[in-house]
Each structure stands twice: as structure tokens, then as C-alpha cells.
Coordinates of C-alpha atoms in Angstrom, one line a residue:
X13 CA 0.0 0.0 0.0
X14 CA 1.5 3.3 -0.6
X15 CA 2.1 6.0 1.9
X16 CA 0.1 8.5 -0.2
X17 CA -2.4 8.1 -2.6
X18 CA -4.3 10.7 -4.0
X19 CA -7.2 10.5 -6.7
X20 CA -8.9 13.1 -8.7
X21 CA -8.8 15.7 -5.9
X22 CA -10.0 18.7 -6.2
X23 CA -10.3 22.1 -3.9
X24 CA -12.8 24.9 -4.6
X25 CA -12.6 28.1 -2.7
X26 CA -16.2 30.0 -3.6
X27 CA -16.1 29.8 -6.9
X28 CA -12.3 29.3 -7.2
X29 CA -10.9 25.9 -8.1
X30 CA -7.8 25.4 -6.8
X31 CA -6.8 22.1 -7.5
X32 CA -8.5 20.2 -10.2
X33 CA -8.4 16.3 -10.3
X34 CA -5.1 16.0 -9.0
X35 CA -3.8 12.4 -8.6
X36 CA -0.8 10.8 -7.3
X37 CA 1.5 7.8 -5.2
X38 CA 4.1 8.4 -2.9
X39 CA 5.5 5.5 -1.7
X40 CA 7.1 4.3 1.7
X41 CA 10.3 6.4 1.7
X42 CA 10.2 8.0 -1.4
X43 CA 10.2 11.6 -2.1
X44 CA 8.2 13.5 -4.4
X45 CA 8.4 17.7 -4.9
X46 CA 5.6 19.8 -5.9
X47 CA 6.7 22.7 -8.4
X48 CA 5.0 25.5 -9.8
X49 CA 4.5 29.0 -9.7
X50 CA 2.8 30.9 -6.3
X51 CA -1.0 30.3 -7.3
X52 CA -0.5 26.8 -8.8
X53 CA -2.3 25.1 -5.8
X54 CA 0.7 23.3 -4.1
X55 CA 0.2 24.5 -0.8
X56 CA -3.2 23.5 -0.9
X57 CA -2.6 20.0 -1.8
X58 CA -0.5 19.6 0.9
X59 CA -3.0 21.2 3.7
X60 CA -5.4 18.4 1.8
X61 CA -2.8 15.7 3.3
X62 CA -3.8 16.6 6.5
X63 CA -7.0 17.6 6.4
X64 CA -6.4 20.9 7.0
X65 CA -9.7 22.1 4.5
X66 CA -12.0 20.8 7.1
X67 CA -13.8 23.2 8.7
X68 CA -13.2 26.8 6.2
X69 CA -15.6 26.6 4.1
X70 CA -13.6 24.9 1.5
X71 CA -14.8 22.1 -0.9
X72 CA -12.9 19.4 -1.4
X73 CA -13.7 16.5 -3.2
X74 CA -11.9 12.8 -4.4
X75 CA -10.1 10.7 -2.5
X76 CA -7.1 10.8 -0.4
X77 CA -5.2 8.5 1.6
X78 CA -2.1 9.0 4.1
X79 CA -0.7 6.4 5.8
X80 CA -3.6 4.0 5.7
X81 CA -6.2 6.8 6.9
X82 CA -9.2 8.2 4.6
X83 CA -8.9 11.9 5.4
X84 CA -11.8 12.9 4.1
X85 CA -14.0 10.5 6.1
X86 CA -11.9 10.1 9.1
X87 CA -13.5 11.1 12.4
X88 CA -11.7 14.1 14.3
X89 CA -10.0 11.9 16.5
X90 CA -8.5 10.1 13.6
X91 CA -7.2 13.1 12.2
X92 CA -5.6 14.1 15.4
X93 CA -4.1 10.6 15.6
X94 CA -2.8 11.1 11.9
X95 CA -1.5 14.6 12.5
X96 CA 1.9 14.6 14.4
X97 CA 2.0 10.9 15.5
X98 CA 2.3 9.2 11.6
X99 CA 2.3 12.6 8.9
X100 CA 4.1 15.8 9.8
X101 CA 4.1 19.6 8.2
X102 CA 7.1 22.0 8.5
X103 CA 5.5 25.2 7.5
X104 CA 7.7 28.1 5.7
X105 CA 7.4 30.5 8.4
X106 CA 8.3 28.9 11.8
X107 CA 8.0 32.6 13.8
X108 CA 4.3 31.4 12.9
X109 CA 4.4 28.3 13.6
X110 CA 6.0 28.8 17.1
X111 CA 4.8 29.9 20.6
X112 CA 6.7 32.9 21.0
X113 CA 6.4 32.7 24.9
X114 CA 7.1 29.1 25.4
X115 CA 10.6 27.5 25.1
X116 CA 11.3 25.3 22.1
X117 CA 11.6 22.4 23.8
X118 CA 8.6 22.4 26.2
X119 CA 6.9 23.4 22.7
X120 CA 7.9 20.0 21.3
X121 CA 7.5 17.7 24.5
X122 CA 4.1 19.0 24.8
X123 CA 3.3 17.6 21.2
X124 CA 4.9 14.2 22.1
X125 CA 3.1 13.7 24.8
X126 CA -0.2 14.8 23.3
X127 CA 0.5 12.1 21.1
X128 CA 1.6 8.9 23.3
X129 CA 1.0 10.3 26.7
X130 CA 4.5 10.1 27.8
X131 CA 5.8 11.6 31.5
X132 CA 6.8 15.3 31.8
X133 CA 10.2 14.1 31.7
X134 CA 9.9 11.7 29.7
X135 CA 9.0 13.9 27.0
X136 CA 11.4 16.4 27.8
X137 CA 14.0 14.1 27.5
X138 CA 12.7 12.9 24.0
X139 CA 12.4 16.7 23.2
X140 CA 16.4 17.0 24.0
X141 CA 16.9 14.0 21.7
X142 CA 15.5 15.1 18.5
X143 CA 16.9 18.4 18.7
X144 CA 20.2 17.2 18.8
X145 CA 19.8 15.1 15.9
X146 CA 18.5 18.0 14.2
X147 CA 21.5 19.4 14.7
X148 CA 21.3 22.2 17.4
X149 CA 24.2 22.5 19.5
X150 CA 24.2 22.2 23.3
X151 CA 20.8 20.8 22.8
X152 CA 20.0 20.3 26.5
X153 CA 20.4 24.2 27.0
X154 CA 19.2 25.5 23.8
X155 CA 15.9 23.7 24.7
X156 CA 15.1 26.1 27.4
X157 CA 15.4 28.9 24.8
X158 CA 12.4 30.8 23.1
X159 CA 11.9 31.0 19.5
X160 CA 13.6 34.7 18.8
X161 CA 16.8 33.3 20.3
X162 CA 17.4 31.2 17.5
X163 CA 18.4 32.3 14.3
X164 CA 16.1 31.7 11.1
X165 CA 18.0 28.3 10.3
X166 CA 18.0 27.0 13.5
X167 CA 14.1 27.5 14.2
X168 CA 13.5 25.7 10.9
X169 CA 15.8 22.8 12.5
X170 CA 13.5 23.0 15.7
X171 CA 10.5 22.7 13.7
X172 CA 12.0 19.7 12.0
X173 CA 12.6 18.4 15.1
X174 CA 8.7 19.0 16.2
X175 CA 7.8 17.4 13.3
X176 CA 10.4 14.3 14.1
X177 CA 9.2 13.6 17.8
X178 CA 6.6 11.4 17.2
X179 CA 8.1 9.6 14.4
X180 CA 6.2 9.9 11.7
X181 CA 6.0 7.7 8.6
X182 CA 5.8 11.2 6.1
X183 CA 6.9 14.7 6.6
X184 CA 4.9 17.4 4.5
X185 CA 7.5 20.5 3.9
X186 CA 5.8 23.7 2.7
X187 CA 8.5 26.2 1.4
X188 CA 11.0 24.9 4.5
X189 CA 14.2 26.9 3.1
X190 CA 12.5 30.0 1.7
X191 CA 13.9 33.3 4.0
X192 CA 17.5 31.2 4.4
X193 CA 20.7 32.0 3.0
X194 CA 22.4 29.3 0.6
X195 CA 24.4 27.8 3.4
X196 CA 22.3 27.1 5.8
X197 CA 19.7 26.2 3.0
X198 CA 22.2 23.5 1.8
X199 CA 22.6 22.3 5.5
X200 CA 18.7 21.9 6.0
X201 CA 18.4 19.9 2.3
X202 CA 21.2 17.5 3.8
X203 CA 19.1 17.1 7.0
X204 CA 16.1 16.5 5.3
X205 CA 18.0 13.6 3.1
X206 CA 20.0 12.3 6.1
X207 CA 16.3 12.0 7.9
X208 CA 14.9 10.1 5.5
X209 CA 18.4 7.6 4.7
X210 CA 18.1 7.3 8.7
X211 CA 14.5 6.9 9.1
X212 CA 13.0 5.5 6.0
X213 CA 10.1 8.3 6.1
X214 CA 8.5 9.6 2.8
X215 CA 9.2 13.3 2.2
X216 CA 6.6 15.2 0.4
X217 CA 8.3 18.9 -0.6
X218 CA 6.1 21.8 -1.7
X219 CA 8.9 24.6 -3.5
X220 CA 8.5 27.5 -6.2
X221 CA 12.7 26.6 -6.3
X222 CA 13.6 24.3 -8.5
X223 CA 17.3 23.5 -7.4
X224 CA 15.8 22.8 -4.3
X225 CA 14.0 20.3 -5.7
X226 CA 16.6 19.0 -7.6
X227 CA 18.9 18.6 -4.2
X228 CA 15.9 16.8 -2.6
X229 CA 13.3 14.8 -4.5
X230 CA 12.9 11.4 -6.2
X231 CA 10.2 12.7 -8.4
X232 CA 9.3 16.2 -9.4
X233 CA 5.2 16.9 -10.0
X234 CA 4.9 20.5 -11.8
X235 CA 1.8 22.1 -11.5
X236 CA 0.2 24.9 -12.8
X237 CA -3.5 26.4 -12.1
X238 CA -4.1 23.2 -10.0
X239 CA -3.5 20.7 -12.3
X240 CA -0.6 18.9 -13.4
X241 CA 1.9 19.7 -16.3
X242 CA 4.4 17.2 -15.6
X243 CA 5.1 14.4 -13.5
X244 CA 8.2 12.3 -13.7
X245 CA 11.5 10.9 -12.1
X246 CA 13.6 14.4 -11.2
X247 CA 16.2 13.7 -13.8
X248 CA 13.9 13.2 -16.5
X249 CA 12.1 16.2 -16.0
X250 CA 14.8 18.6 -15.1
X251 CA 17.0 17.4 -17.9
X252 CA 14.6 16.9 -20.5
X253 CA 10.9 18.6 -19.7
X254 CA 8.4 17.5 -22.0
X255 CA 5.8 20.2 -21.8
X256 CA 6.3 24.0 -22.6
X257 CA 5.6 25.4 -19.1
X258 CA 8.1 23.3 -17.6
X259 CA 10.9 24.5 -19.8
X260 CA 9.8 28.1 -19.1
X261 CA 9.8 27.3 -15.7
X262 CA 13.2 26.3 -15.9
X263 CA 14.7 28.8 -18.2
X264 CA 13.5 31.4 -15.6
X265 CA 16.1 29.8 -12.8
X266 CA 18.5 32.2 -12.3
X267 CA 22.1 30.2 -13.1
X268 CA 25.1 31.0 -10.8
X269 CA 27.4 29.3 -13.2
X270 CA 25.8 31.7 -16.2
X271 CA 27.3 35.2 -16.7
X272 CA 25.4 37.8 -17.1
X273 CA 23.6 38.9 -19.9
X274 CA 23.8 42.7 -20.0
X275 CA 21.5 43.9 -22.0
X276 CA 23.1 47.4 -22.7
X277 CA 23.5 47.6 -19.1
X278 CA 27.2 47.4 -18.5
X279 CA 27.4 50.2 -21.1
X280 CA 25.8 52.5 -19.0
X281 CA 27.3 52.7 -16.4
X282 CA 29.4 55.9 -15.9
X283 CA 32.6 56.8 -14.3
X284 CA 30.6 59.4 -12.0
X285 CA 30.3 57.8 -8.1
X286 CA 26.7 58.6 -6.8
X287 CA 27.5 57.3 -3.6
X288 CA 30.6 56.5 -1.7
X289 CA 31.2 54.3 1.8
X290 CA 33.8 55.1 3.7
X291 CA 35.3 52.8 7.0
X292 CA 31.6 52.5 7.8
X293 CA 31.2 50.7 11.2
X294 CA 27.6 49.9 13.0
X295 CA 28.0 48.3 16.6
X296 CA 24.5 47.5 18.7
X297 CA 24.3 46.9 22.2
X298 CA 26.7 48.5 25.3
X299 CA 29.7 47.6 27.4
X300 CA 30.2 43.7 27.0
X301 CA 27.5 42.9 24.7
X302 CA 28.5 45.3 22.0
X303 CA 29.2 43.7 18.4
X304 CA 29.4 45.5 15.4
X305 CA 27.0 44.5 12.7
X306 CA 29.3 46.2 10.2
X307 CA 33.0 46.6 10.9
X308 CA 35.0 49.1 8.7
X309 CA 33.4 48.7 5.3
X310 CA 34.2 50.8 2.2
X311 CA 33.0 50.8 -1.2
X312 CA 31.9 53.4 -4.4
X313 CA 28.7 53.1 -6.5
X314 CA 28.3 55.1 -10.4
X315 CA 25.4 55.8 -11.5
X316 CA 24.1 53.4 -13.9
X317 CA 25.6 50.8 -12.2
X318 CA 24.6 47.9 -10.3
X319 CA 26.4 46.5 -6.8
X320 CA 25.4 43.0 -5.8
X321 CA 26.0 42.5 -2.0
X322 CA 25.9 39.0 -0.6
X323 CA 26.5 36.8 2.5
X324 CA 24.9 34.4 4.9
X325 CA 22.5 35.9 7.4
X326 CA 24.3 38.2 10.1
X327 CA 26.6 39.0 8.0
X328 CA 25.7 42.7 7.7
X329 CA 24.5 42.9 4.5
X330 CA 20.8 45.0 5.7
X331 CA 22.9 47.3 8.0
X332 CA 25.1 48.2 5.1
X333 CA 22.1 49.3 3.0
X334 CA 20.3 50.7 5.6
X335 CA 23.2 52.8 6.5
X336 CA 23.6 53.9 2.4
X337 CA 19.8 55.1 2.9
X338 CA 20.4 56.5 6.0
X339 CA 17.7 54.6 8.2
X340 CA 21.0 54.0 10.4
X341 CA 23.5 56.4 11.5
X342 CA 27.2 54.6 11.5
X343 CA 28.8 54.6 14.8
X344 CA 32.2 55.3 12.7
X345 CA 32.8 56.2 8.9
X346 CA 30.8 58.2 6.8
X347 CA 28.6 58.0 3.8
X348 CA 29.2 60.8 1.2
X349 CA 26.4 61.3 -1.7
X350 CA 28.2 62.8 -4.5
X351 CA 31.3 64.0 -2.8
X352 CA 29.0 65.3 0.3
X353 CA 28.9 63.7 3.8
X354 CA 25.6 63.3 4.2
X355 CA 23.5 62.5 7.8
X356 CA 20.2 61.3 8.0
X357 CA 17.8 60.2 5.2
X358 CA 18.4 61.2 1.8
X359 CA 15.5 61.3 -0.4
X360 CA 18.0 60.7 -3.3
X361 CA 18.8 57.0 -2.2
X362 CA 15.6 55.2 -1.8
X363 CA 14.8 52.0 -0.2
X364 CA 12.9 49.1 -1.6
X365 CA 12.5 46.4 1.2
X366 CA 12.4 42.6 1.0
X367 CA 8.8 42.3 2.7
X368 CA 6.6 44.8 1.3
X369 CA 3.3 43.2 3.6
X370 CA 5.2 44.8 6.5
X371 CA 6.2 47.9 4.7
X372 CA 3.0 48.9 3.4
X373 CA 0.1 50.2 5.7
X374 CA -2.5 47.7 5.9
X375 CA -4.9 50.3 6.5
X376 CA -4.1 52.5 3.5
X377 CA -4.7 52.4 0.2
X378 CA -1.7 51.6 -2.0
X379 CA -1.7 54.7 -4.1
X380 CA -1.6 56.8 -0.3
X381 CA 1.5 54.8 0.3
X382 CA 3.0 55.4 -2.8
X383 CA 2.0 59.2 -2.7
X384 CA 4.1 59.5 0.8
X385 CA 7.5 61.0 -0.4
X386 CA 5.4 63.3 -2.9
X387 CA 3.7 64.5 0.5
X388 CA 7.2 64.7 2.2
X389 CA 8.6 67.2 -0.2
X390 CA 6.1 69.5 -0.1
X391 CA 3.9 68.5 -2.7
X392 CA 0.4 69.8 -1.9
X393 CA -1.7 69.8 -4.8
X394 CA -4.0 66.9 -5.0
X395 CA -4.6 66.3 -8.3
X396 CA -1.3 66.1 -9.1
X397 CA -0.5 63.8 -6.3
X398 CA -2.7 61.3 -8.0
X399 CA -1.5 62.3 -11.5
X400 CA 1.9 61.4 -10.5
X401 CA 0.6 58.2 -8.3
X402 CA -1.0 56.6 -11.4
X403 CA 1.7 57.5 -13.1
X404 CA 3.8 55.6 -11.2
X405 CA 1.6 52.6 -10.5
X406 CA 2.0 52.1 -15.0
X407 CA 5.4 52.6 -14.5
X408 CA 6.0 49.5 -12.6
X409 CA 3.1 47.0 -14.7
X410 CA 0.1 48.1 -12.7
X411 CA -3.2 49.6 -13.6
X412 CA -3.6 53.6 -12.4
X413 CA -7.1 52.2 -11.6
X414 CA -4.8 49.9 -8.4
X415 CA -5.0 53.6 -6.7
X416 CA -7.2 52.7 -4.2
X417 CA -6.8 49.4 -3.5
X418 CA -5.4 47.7 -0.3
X419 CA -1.6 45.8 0.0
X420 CA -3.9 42.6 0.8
X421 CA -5.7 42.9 -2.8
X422 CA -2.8 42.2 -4.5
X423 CA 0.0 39.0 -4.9
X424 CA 3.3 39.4 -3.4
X425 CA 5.1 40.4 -6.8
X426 CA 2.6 43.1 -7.4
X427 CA 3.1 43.9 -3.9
X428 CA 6.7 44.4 -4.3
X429 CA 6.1 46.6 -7.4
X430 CA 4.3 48.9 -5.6
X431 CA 7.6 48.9 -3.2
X432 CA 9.4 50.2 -5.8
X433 CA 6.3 52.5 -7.0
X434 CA 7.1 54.0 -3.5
X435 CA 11.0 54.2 -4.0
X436 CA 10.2 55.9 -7.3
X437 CA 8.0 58.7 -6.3
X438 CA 11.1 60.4 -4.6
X439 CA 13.4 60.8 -8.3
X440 CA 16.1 58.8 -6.2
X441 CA 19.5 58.8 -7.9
X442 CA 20.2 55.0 -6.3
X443 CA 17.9 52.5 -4.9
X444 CA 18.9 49.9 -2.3
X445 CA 16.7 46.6 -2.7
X446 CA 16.9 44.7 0.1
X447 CA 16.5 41.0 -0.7
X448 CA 13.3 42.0 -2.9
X449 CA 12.5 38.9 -4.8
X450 CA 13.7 36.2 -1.8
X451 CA 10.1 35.4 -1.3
X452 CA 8.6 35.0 -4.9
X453 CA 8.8 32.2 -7.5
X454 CA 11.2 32.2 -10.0
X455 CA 9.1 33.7 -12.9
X456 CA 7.8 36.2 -10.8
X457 CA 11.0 37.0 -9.4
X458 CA 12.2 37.4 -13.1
X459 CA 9.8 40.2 -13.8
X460 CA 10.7 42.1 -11.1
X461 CA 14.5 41.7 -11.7
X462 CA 13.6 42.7 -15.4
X463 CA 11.4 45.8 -14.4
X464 CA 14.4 46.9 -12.1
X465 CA 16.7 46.2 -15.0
X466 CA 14.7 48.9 -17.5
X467 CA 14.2 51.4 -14.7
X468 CA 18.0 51.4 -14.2
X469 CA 18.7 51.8 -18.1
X470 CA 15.9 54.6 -18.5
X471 CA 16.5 56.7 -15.5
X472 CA 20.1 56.1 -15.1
X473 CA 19.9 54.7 -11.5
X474 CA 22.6 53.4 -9.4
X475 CA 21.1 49.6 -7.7
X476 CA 22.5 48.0 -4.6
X477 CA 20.9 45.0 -4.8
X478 CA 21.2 42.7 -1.9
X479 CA 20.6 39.4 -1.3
X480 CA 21.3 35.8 -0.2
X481 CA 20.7 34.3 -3.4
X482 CA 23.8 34.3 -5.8
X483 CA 22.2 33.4 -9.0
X484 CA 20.2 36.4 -8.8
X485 CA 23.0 38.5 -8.0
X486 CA 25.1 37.2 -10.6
X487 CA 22.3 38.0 -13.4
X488 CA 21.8 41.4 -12.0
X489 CA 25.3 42.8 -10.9
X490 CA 27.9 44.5 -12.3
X491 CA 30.1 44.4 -9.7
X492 CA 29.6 42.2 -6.0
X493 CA 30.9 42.4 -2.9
X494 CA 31.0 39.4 -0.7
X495 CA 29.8 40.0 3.5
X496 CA 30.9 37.8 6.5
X497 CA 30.6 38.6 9.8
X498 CA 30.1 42.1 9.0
X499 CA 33.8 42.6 7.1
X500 CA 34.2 42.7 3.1
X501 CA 36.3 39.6 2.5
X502 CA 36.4 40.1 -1.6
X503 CA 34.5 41.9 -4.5
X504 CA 35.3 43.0 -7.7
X505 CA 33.5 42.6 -11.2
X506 CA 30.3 40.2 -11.2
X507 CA 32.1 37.5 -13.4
X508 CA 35.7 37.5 -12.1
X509 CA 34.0 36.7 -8.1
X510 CA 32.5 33.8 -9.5
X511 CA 34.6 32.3 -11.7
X512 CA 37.8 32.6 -10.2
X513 CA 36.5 33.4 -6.5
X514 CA 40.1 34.1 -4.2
X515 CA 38.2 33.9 -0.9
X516 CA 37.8 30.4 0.9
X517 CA 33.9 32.0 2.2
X518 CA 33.2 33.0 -1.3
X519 CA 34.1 29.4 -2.4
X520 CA 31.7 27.8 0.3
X521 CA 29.2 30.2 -0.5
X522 CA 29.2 29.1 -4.2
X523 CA 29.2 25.4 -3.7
X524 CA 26.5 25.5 -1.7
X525 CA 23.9 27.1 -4.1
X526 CA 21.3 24.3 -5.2
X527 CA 22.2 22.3 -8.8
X528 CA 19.5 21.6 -11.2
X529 CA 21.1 18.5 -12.3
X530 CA 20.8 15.8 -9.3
X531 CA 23.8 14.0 -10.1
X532 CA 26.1 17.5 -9.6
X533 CA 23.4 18.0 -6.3
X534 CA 24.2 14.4 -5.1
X535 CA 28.2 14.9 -5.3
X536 CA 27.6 18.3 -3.7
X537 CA 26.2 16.9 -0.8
X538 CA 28.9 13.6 -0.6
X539 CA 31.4 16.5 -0.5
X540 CA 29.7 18.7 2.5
X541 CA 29.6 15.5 4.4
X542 CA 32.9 15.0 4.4
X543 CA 35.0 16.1 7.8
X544 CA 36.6 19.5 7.4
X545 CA 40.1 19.7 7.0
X546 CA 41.4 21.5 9.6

């Protein structure tokens, strides 16, 4: 019998189909990924595993089977019993998924024993266990600690962990290395196949990434609209797609080991520095637990050109552009905007930020966002306020009519051009995007690198464009400047980093970025298990 067995499901939302007569195995120990665009329904098929539909109004209809239970006709008790104790879900957010006022481990004891009705201790003890196989160090002590003392990689371990306690027979993965950096990305995949070498669980991985999938999966099924395109073992798929949207999906993967095509870009760029960084240097904190975020950085920006700045999380990449906008004042250094020191915000270098949900008002219409720094300089005539907000709103592929409309009416790439809507309204001379397409799918995140890429050729703006991902970077940089620990440890132009990187960081920074073949991902991941030489 196989682990999962879905036939002809569907999901309607009102009058929205979802998912339409979707049907697949995955067998005991197997590992199967869904792919496809934000949209395409995967999320929902995996909340169907669990049934997770029951209850909101959604319709869902054909049959599905997990682990030997009928989810649609099992009781509530069965679906408790199912939930946790033989199918677990690692959602992509664990800040959401986690109790911020409990510890992590009495967080994860309490599901064990909910599930087998285990001691106090004993379940303490079992929570201890799996969060050292997870790999968190000093797990006894880092038990006691509460989610926001972990860092982003290690609460997606403890919710791995969660998901481990009670042994399941299948783990459901929604979007589990979304918001991480390539490194500890990599290190979560290898966990993930370790697990299921160790365990013998089946793995179902939901992912708009196709590398990750690559690194990952057994099978890959590509959906679009709800329905499937493509379904196949990974190789076959990824090396030779048979349908037309799975090759588009593809050839929208950014390609760290492609150079970048320029477009006219390059050309464009003028010897004339915009903005210059001089030994800036951010600490946080006082007395002992001061540590500087960014420790004596330098760097120049011309107009016209584009800086790609990348590292692992902490490394100081945000501070750096947050400093270059002036939303932070250095402790030491200085920023000088053509040939000025300059304190404070600067309407001439704009920000566009990697969450636009959080950085637009909920309660205001997108066009009164977007009219903000028109309002800040004095602007005071109404009519041309709104002129210049439609104005803008076309400008980045939206409709003027998107005026009054609300950040929750829209998808998060329309969300994010509207970011940049905002960033535009002030005629800045250089924009900093901070990580602005981490959370999109690949073809969405290709439109907005695109629409950045004409802005910069038709206004002339300068881009500091910084990110984890180092496919991205490559495809959009001119030059790039590598972050650890809050230090520059190389840059130089885009191609000459990584092709012939000089840094030992900027090496392991590389190798770990996800390969779309499997057979290059499996030798990757032979090679990081390998002792370090020391």
C-alpha cells in the first residue's frame, strides 16, 4: 500500500478551483516535490494531506489516503491521531508556527506527549533527543530557549525536530528553506535527506525553487492552475521537460554558473560615483555585549551601475544598505552622496524592502503609500499627487485604476512593485533593494529583476541589490561584494567573483547554491559531508 495516494482531488474556494483532479502515489520512503509558480495550488494539496480544509468553508472533493487513513471520512480523533503521531508539516514560516512565549523544547514535549501520553520528563528528554539530531548544539540548554533566540535556520531545524518527535511515517515540507541563506539552505536539504536515509520516512516537498527540488526529491510533479503539467522521475524532468511550461519554468532559474547577460547595461554605467562608503562601522548593544554589525566597510557606486551584496544571514549585508539610505546612523565612517557627507535620510537614495506586507500600511490604500515622499517634499496639490501616483503605479506594470486598493488585494510580486512605485515617487538617484525577490517564485521573481533592470537603463539609477541568493545576484550585478561577519572579505566585477573566487567564504558560498542536475546535487552533498580539513 502506498504512503500517499491521491485520486482526482480537487479544492474549490467559492467559486475558485484550486486544484482540479489531481492524482498521485508516494510511496514508503520515497520523495516526491511539488513545483510550480505561487497560485499553482501546491500549498493547498499539501494542507489536503492533512486535512487541514475541514472546517473553512472549503470544498474538497476525491479521495485521499495517508498512511492508511481516509482523510476525508476520518472522524476528528483520527485526524488528530494522523497529524503529528504518523504525517508531519514544516510550514515556511516557523516565527508562525511557534509559541513565542514558550521555550522550544517544552513546545515540542508538549506535542509528544499529546501524542503517546509520555511523562513530563519523559518527553522532555525525548524533546532533548531530537533536537540534537537535528543538529542544534548544546541541545539540552538551547531547549530552554524561546523561539527569537534562535536564528532563522535554527528554528527551521526546531521545527523539523517537532515534526520528528513522534516519528512519523511522512513529513509534508511547505516552502521549508525560503527566508535562508544558501548555506544554511544546503545544511537543511542534507538534513532533510540524512532524515529520510536514517528513518525511511517519505518526504513530500512543496517549492516555487527548482534547485531545491533537484537537491531533494525522487520525483518532481509540476503544476500549474491546480493541475498537473508534468510528473516524472527528477532527472527526467529537469534534464529533458516535456511540456512548454516546464521549460519556461526552468529557463526562468537564475544560473550562478551563467554570466550575465547585459542587456546594454554594462554600457551604461558611468565613471561618475553617486555614492561612496567610507570605513563605515555599525555596533548595537553596550559595554560587553556590544558587536558591530558592520565593521570598517568601504565601497563606491556610479550611476548606472549595479552592486550585488551578498553573504549568509548576520553577515551585515541589511545594516550596510540601511546605512547607504540613512535609516541608520554609523557609529564610525561616513557616507558621502556625490562628494558630500551626508546624515540622515536622503530622499536621493531610496529603499525598496524585502517584505513589502510589512512595509505597506494595511490600513491605507496603495496609491496613499505610494504618494508618501510626494507629500514629504512639499507637494500639496492633490490632483497632481494622483496624476503622478497613477503615473507611477503604470510605470512598474500596474493599472492607475490599483489607486485605491489595499496591499492585501494584490500578490506578493505586485506587492513588491508597488515597493518600488514608492521608492520611485522620490526621483532617487540610487535605490537599495533589500533582498526584494527572496520570497517569490522564480518567474515572478524574473519580472521584477527585469522591471528593475529597464528602470535602471531609463533613469540612469545606481542599484545595490542585496541578497542571499547568488544566481540572482550574478544575473543582476555589475560588480559584488561578498559579507561575513560584518567585514568585506572580496569583491570585484560580477564575473571575475565567481569564476575565479580568491576567498575560501566566497568558495563555500558558491558550492553551496542548489544544482539543477541531481547527479552534480548528489556529489555536492557527498562533499559537504565529508570532515573538514582543519
Amino acid at each position: 500500500m502506498s504512503l500517499v495516494h491521491v485520486t482526482d482531488l480537487t479544492v474549490d474556494f467559492g467559486d475558485l478551483r484550486a486544484v482540479d483532479k489531481l492524482s498521485f502515489r508516494l510511496e514508503q520512503g520515497a520523495a516526491l516535490a511539488l513545483v510550480g509558480e505561487s497560485g499553482s495550488g501546491k500549498s493547498t494539496v499539501a494542507s489536503a494531506l492533512l486535512g487541514l480544509h475541514r472546517g473553512t468553508g472549503a470544498r474538497v472533493g476525491g479521495s485521499v489516503e495517508v498512511a492508511g487513513t481516509d482523510v476525508h471520512r476520518a472522524s476528528e480523533d483520527a485526524l488528530r491521531r494522523l497529524r503529528g503521531a504518523k504525517a508531519a508539516m514544516v510550514f515556511q514560516d516557523p516565527l508562525s508556527s511557534l509559541d513565542p512565549y514558550y521555550a522550544i523544547g517544552d513546545q515540542i514535549a508538549e506535542v509528544y506527549r499529546v501524542h503517546t501520553r509520555a511523562s513530563r520528563r519523559a518527553a522532555r528528554a525525548r524533546a532533548v533527543d531530537v533536537l540534537d539530531r537535528v543538529g542544534i548544539p548544546d541541545a539540552r540548554r538551547r531547549s530552554r530557549s524561546r523561539p527569537h533566540e534562535f536564528s532563522g535556520g535554527m528554528r527551521q531545524r526546531a521545527l523539523i525536530a517537532m515534526a520528528l518527535a513522534c516519528e512519523p511515517e511522512l513529513l509534508i515540507a511547505d516552502e521549508p528553506t525560503t527566508a535562508l541563506d544558501v548555506t544554511v539552505q544546503a545544511q537543511i536539504l542534507d538534513l532533510l535527506h540524512t532524515l529520510r536515509e536514517e528513518t525511511g520516512m517519505g518526504l513530500l516537498l512543496v517549492t516555487h525553487d527548482v534547485g531545491v527540488a533537484a537537491e531533494s526529491v525522487d520525483e518532481i510533479l509540476v503544476m500549474r492552475h491546480g493541475r498537473v503539467v508534468e510528473h516524472g522521475p527528477v532527472g527526467a524532468v529537469l534534464g529533458a521537460p516535456a511540456q512548454p511550461y516546464t521549460r519556461d519554468l526552468l529557463g526562468a532559474v537564475p544560473r550562478v554558473d551563467a554570466p550575465r547577460v547585459t542587456s546594454g547595461v554594462s554600457a551604461e554605467v558611468s565613471e561618475e560615483v553617486v555614492i561612496e562608503a567610507s570605513g563605515l562601522r555599525r555596533e548595537f548593544g553596550r559595554g560587553k555585549r556590544a558587536f558591530a554589525a558592520v565593521d570598517d566597510v568601504s565601497l563606491t557606486i556610479r550611476r548606472g551601475e549595479t552592486l550585488g551584496v551578498v553573504g549568509e544571514s548576520g553577515s551585515g549585508k541589511t545594516t550596510l544598505g540601511r546605512m547607504l539610505v540613512g535609516l541608520l546612523e554609523p557609529t564610525a565612517g561616513e557616507v558621502r552622496y556625490e562628494g558630500h557627507a551626508r546624515v540622515g535620510v536622503n530622499p536621493a537614495v531610496q529603499m525598496v524592502f524585502q517584505d513589502p506586507v510589512s512595509s505597506l500600511n494595511p490600513r491605507r490604500s496603495v496609491g496613499e503609500s505610494i504618494a508618501d515622499p510626494l507629500r514629504a517634499r512639499g507637494e500639496q496639490a492633490e490632483g497632481h499627487i494622483r496624476g503622478r501616483v497613477r503615473e507611477l503605479l503604470e510605470r512598474v506594470g500596474l493599472e492607475a485604476a490599483h489607486y485605491d486598493r489595499y496591499p492585501h488585494e494584490f500578490s506578493g510580486g505586485q506587492r513588491q512593485r508597488v515597493g518600488i512605485a514608492r521608492a520611485l515617487a522620490a526621483d532617487p538617484r540610487v535605490i537599495v533593494c533589500d533582498e526584494p525577490v527572496s520570497a517569490l517564485d522564480v518567474t515572478t521573481q524574473a519580472q521584477v529583476v527585469a522591471l528593475l533592470g529597464e528602470l535602471q537603463r531609463e533613469l540612469g539609477l545606481a542599484l545595490v541589490f542585496v541578497a542571499h541568493d547568488l544566481a540572482v545576484v550574478r544575473q543582476v550585478s555589475d560588480r559584488v561584494a561578498v559579507m561575513r561577519h560584518g567585514r568585506l572579505v572580496e569583491s570585484g566585477p560580477a564575473d571575475e567573483v565567481y569564476d575565479n573566487p580568491r576567498d575560501p567564504y566566497t568558495k563555500q558560498l558558491l558550492a553551496a547554491v542548489p544544482a539543477l542536475d541531481p547527479e552534480i546535487a548528489a556529489r555536492r552533498r557527498a562533499i559537504r559531508r565529508e570532515p573538514a580539513v582543519r
